[in-house]
Coordinates of C-alpha atoms in Angstrom, one line a residue:
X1 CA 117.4 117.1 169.0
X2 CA 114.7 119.8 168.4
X3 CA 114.9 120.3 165.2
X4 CA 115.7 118.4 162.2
X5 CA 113.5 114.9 162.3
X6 CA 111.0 114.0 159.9
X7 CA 107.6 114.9 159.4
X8 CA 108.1 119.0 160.0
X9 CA 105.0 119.4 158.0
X10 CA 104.1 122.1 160.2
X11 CA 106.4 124.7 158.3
X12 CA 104.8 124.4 155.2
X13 CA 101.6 125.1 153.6
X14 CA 99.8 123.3 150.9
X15 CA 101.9 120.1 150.9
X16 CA 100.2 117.2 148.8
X17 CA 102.0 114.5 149.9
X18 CA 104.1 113.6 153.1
X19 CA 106.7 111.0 152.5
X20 CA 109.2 112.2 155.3
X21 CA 107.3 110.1 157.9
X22 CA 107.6 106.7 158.7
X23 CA 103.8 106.3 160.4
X24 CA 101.6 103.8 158.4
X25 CA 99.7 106.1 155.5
X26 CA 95.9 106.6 156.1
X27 CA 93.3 108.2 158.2
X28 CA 93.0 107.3 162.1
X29 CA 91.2 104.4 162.5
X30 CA 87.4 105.2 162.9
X31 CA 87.1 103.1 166.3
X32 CA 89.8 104.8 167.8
X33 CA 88.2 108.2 166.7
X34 CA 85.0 107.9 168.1
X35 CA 86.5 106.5 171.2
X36 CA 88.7 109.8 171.2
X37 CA 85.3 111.6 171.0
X38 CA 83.4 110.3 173.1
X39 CA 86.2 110.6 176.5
X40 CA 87.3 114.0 175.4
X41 CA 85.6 114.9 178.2
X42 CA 88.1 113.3 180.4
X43 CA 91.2 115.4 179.7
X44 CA 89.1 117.7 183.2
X45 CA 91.0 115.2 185.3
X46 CA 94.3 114.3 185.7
X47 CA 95.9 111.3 183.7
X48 CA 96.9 108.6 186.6
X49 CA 100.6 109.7 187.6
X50 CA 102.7 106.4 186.3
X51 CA 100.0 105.3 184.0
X52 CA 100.1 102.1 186.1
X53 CA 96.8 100.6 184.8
X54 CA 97.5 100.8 181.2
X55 CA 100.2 98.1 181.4
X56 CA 98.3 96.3 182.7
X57 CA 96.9 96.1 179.1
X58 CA 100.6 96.3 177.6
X59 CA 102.2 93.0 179.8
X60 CA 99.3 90.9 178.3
X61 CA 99.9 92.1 174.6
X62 CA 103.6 91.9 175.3
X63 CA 103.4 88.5 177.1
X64 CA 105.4 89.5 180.2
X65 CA 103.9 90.5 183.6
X66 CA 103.0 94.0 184.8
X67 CA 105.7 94.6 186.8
X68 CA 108.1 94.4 183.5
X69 CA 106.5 97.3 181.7
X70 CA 106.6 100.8 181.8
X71 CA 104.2 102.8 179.8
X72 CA 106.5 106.3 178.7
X73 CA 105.7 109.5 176.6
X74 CA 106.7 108.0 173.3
X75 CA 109.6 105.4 172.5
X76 CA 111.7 108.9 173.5
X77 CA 111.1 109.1 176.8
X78 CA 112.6 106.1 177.4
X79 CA 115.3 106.5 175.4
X80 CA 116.3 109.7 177.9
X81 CA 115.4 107.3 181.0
X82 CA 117.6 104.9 180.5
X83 CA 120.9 107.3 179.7
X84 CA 119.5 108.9 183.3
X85 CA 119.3 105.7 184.9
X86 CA 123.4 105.3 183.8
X87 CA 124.4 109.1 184.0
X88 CA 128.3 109.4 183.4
X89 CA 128.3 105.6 182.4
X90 CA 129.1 104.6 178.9
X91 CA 126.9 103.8 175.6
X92 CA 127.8 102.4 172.0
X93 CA 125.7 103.1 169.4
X94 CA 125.5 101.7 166.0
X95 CA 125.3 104.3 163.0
X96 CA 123.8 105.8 161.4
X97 CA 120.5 105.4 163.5
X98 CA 118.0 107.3 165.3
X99 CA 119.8 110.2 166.7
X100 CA 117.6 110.4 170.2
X101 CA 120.2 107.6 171.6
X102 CA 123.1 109.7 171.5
X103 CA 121.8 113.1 172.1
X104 CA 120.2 111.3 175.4
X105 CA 123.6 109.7 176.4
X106 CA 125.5 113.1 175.7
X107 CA 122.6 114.6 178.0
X108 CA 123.4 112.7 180.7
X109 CA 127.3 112.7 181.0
X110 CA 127.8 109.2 179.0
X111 CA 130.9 108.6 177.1
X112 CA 129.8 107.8 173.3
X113 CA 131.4 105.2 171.4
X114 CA 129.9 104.9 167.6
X115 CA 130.2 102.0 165.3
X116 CA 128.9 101.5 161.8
X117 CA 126.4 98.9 162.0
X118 CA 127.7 97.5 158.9
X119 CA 131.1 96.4 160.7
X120 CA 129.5 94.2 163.2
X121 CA 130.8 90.7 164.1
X122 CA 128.4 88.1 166.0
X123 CA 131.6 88.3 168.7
X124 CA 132.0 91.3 169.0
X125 CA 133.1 92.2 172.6
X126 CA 131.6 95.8 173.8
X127 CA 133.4 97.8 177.2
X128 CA 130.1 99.7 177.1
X129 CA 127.4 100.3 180.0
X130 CA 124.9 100.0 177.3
X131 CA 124.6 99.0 174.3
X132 CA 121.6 101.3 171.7
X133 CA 120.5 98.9 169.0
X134 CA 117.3 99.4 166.4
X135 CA 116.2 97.1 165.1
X136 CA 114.7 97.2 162.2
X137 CA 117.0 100.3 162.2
X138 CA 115.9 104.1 161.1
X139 CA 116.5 105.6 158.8
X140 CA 117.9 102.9 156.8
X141 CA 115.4 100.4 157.3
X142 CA 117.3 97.1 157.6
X143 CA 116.6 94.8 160.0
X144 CA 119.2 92.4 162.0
X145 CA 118.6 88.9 162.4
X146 CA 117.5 87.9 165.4
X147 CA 119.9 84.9 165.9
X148 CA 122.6 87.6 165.3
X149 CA 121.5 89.7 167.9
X150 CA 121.1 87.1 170.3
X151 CA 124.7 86.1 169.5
X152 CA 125.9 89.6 170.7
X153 CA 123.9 89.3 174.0
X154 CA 125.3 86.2 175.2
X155 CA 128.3 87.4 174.1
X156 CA 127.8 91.0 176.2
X157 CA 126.6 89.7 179.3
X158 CA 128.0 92.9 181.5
X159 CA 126.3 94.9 178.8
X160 CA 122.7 96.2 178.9
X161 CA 120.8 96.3 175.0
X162 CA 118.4 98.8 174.5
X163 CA 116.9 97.4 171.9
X164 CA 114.2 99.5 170.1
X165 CA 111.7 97.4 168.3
X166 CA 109.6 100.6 167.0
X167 CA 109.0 99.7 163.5
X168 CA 109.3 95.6 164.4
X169 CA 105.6 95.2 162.8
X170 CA 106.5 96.7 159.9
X171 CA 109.1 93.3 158.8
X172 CA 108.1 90.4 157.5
X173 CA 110.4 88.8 160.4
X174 CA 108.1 89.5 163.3
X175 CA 110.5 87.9 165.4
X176 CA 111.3 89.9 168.5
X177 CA 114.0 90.0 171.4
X178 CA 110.8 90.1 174.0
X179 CA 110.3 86.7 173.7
X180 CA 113.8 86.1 175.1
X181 CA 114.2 88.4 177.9
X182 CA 114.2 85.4 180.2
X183 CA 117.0 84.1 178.8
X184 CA 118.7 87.2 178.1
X185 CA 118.2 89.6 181.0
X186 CA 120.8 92.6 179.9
X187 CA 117.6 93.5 177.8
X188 CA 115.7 96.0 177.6
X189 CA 112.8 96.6 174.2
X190 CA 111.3 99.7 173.4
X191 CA 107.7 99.1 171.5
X192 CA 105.5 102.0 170.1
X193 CA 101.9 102.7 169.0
X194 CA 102.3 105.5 167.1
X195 CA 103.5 103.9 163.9
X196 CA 101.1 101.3 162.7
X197 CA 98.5 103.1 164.9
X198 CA 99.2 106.4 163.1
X199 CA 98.9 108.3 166.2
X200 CA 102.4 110.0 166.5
X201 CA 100.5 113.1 168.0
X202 CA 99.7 111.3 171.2
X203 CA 103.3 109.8 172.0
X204 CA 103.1 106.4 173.6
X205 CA 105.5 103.9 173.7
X206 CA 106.4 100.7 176.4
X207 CA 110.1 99.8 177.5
X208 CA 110.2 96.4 178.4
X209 CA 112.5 94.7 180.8
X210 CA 113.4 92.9 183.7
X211 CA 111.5 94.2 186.8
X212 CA 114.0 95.4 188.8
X213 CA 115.1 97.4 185.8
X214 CA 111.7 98.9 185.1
X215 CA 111.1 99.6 188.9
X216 CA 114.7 101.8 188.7
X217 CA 113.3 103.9 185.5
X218 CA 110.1 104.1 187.0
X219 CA 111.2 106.3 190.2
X220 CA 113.1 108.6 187.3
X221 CA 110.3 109.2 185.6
X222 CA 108.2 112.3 185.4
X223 CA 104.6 112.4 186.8
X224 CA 101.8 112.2 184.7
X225 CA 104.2 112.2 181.3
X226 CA 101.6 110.5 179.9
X227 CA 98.5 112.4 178.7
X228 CA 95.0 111.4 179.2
X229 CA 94.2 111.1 175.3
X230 CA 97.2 108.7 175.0
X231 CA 96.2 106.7 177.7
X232 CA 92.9 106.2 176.0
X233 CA 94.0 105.6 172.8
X234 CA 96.5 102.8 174.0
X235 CA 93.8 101.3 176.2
X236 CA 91.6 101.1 172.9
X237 CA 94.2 100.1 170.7
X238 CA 94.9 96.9 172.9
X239 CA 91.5 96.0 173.4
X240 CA 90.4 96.2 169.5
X241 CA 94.4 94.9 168.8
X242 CA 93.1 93.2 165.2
X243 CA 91.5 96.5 163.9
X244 CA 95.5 97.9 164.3
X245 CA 97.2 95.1 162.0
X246 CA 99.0 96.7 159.4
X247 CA 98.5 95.5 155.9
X248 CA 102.3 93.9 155.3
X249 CA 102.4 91.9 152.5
X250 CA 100.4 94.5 150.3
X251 CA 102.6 97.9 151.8
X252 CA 106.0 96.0 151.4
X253 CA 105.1 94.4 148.0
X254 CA 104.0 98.0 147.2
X255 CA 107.4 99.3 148.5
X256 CA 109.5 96.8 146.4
X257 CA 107.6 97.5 143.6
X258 CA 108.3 101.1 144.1
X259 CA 111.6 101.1 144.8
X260 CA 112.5 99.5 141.5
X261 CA 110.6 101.7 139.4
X262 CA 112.1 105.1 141.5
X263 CA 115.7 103.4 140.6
X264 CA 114.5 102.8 136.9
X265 CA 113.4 106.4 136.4
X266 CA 115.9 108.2 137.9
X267 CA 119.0 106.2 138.0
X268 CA 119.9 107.5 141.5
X269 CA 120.6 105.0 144.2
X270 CA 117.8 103.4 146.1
X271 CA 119.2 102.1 148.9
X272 CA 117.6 98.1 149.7
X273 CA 115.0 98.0 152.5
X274 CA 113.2 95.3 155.4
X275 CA 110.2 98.1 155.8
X276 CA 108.1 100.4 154.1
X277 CA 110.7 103.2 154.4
X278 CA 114.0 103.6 152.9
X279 CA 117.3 105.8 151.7
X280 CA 118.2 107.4 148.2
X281 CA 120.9 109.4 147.0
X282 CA 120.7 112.4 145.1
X283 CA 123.4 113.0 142.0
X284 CA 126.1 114.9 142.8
X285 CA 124.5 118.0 141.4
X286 CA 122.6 118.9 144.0
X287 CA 122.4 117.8 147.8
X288 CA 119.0 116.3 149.5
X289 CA 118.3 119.7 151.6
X290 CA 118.1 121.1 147.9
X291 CA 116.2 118.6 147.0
X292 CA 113.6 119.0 149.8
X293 CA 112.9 122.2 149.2
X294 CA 112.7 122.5 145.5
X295 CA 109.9 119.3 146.2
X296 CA 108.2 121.3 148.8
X297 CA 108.0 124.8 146.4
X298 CA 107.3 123.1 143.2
X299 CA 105.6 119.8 144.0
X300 CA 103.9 120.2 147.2
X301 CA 105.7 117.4 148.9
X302 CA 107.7 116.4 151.4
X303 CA 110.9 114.2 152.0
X304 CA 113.2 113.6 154.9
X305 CA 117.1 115.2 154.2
X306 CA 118.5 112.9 156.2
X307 CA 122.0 114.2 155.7
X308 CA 122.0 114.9 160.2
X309 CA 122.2 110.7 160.3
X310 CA 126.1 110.0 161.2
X311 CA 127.6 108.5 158.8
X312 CA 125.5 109.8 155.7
X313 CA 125.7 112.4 153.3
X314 CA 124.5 115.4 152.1
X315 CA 123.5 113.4 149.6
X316 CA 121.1 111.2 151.5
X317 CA 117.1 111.4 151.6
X318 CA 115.0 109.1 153.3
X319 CA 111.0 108.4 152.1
X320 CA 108.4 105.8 153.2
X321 CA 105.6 104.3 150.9
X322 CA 102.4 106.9 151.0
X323 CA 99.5 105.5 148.7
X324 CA 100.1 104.8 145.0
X325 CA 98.6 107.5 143.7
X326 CA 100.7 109.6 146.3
X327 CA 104.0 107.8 145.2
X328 CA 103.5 108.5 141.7
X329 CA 103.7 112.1 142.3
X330 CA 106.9 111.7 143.5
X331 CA 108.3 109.7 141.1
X332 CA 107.2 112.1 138.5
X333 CA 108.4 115.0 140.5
X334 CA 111.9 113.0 140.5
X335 CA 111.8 112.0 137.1
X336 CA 111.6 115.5 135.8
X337 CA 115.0 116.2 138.4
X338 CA 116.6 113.1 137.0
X339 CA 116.0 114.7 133.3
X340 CA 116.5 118.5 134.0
X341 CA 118.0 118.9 137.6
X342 CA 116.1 121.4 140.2

């Protein structure tokens, strides 16, 4: 899909606040800046072709070995990998979520079968190739147990799980599905940088996996798909790990703390939350796309309709904690909608 995620800043002008990302608020980090600076210089060359070396860097943050890492143009690029690597095969995906897994499977030839993610059972028996799970999941922000989701792999065995752990440091339950891919190998985890990292502009991400699974993605993929800058940042970035850790207690205290007083103001529904994003609802007077652009005209900011998730509404908007001086302009700006309409 082309068209239609968050954070399409770039068509507007003048816009105050941008709440329809879910990349960590704040500047980039200085170290990682003057890093950027200082090998500019290196973009003359080409990046290496497989960016081999860098994980290198990723198996030792990731606690796996080299050979069960592949370093990929964003989370994304994997995502389209793996529906290559089972062309005309067969995917289930949970909605609503991240619409990248089904575009990708539709792409490549791969019968869809969608679920709501609220109807699953910790049996639940899947005839599917694969198996897209995100976790904590986008847009809705709710993350799934892990014990759960280890009860659906043992259950799945002839299954593959692409499980996408993007926003996994953004939970207060770190816990994550790489620290079981010995015991469960139909498993394959999809990390990012760009989110706590804020550095969505370079688009790097890691699919983790057993090695003869990453060696079959790795002959599909593209040379050089990752760019030189990326490659440096994410070198950095793992060497300087500690100057990366996002602030959680204080951004989901913030968030809670938001969330109530968006749901006191308004009376709309604020959907609950594991991250520093979440869903609302508008009234039935008027639908999120109308909402959107009444808050980009008037207000100078910027939400995420998220009404193109399966299985949502028209009705449904998705925002992530900014700064609090950045969330209080919009919780005037939907007060005064809540009291007068748009």
């Amino acid at each position: 899909m082309l068209e239609g995620h968050g954070d399409d800043i770039g068509k507007y002008s003048r816009i105050k606040a941008n709440f329809s990302s879910n990349v960590l608020y704040g500047p980039l980090n200085d170290g990682l800046r003057t890093h950027l600076q200082e090998r500019i210089t290196t973009v003359t060359h080409y990046p290496e072709v497989d960016a081999r070396t860098l994980q290198t860097d990723a198996a030792a943050a990731y606690g796996v070995l080299t050979d069960k890492v592949l370093a990929t143009n964003g989370a994304t690029e994997a995502i389209y990998l793996v529906a290559q690597a089972f062309s005309g095969g067969s995917a289930t995906i949970f909605t609503p979520t991240f619409s990248e897994y089904e575009d990708a499977c539709r792409l490549f030839g791969l019968q869809v079968r969608l679920q709501s993610r609220e109807t699953i059972k910790d049996d639940d028996l899947f005839s599917t190739d694969l198996v897209f799970f995100c976790n904590p999941n986008n847009p809705t922000g709710l993350l799934f147990p892990a014990d759960r989701l280890k009860n659906l792999l043992e259950a799945n065995p002839q299954s593959l799980f692409v499980i996408d752990e993007s926003y996994i440091e953004f939970t207060r339950n770190t816990t994550s599905i790489l620290h079981s891919l010995t015991i469960h190998p139909n498993v394959l985890v999809l990390r990012s940088l760009t989110k706590t990292c804020r550095i969505p502009g370079l688009r790097i991400g890691f699919v983790v996996g057993q090695a003869e699974r990453i060696a079959h993605l790795r002959r599909l993929k593209m040379p050089w798909s990752v760019n030189q800058l990326a490659l440096e940042a994410a070198s950095y970035i793992f060497r300087h790990s500690q100057q990366f850790v996002p602030p959680l207690p204080l951004l989901l205290d913030a968030t809670t703390a938001w969330r109530y007083q968006l749901e006191a103001v308004t009376g709309w529904r604020v959907h609950p939350t594991d991250t520093h994003y979440f869903l609302m609802e508008t009234p039935t007077g008027f639908t999120a796309a109308e909402l959107k652009l009444y808050l980009v005209t008037q207000h100078g900011l910027l939400i995420r309709d998220a009404a193109n998730f399966r299985g949502l509404t028209p009705h449904h908007f998705r925002v992530a904690c900014q700064s609090s001086e950045e969330n209080q302009l919009l919780t005037q700006a939907l007060y005064q909608c809540s009291q007068t309409g748009l």
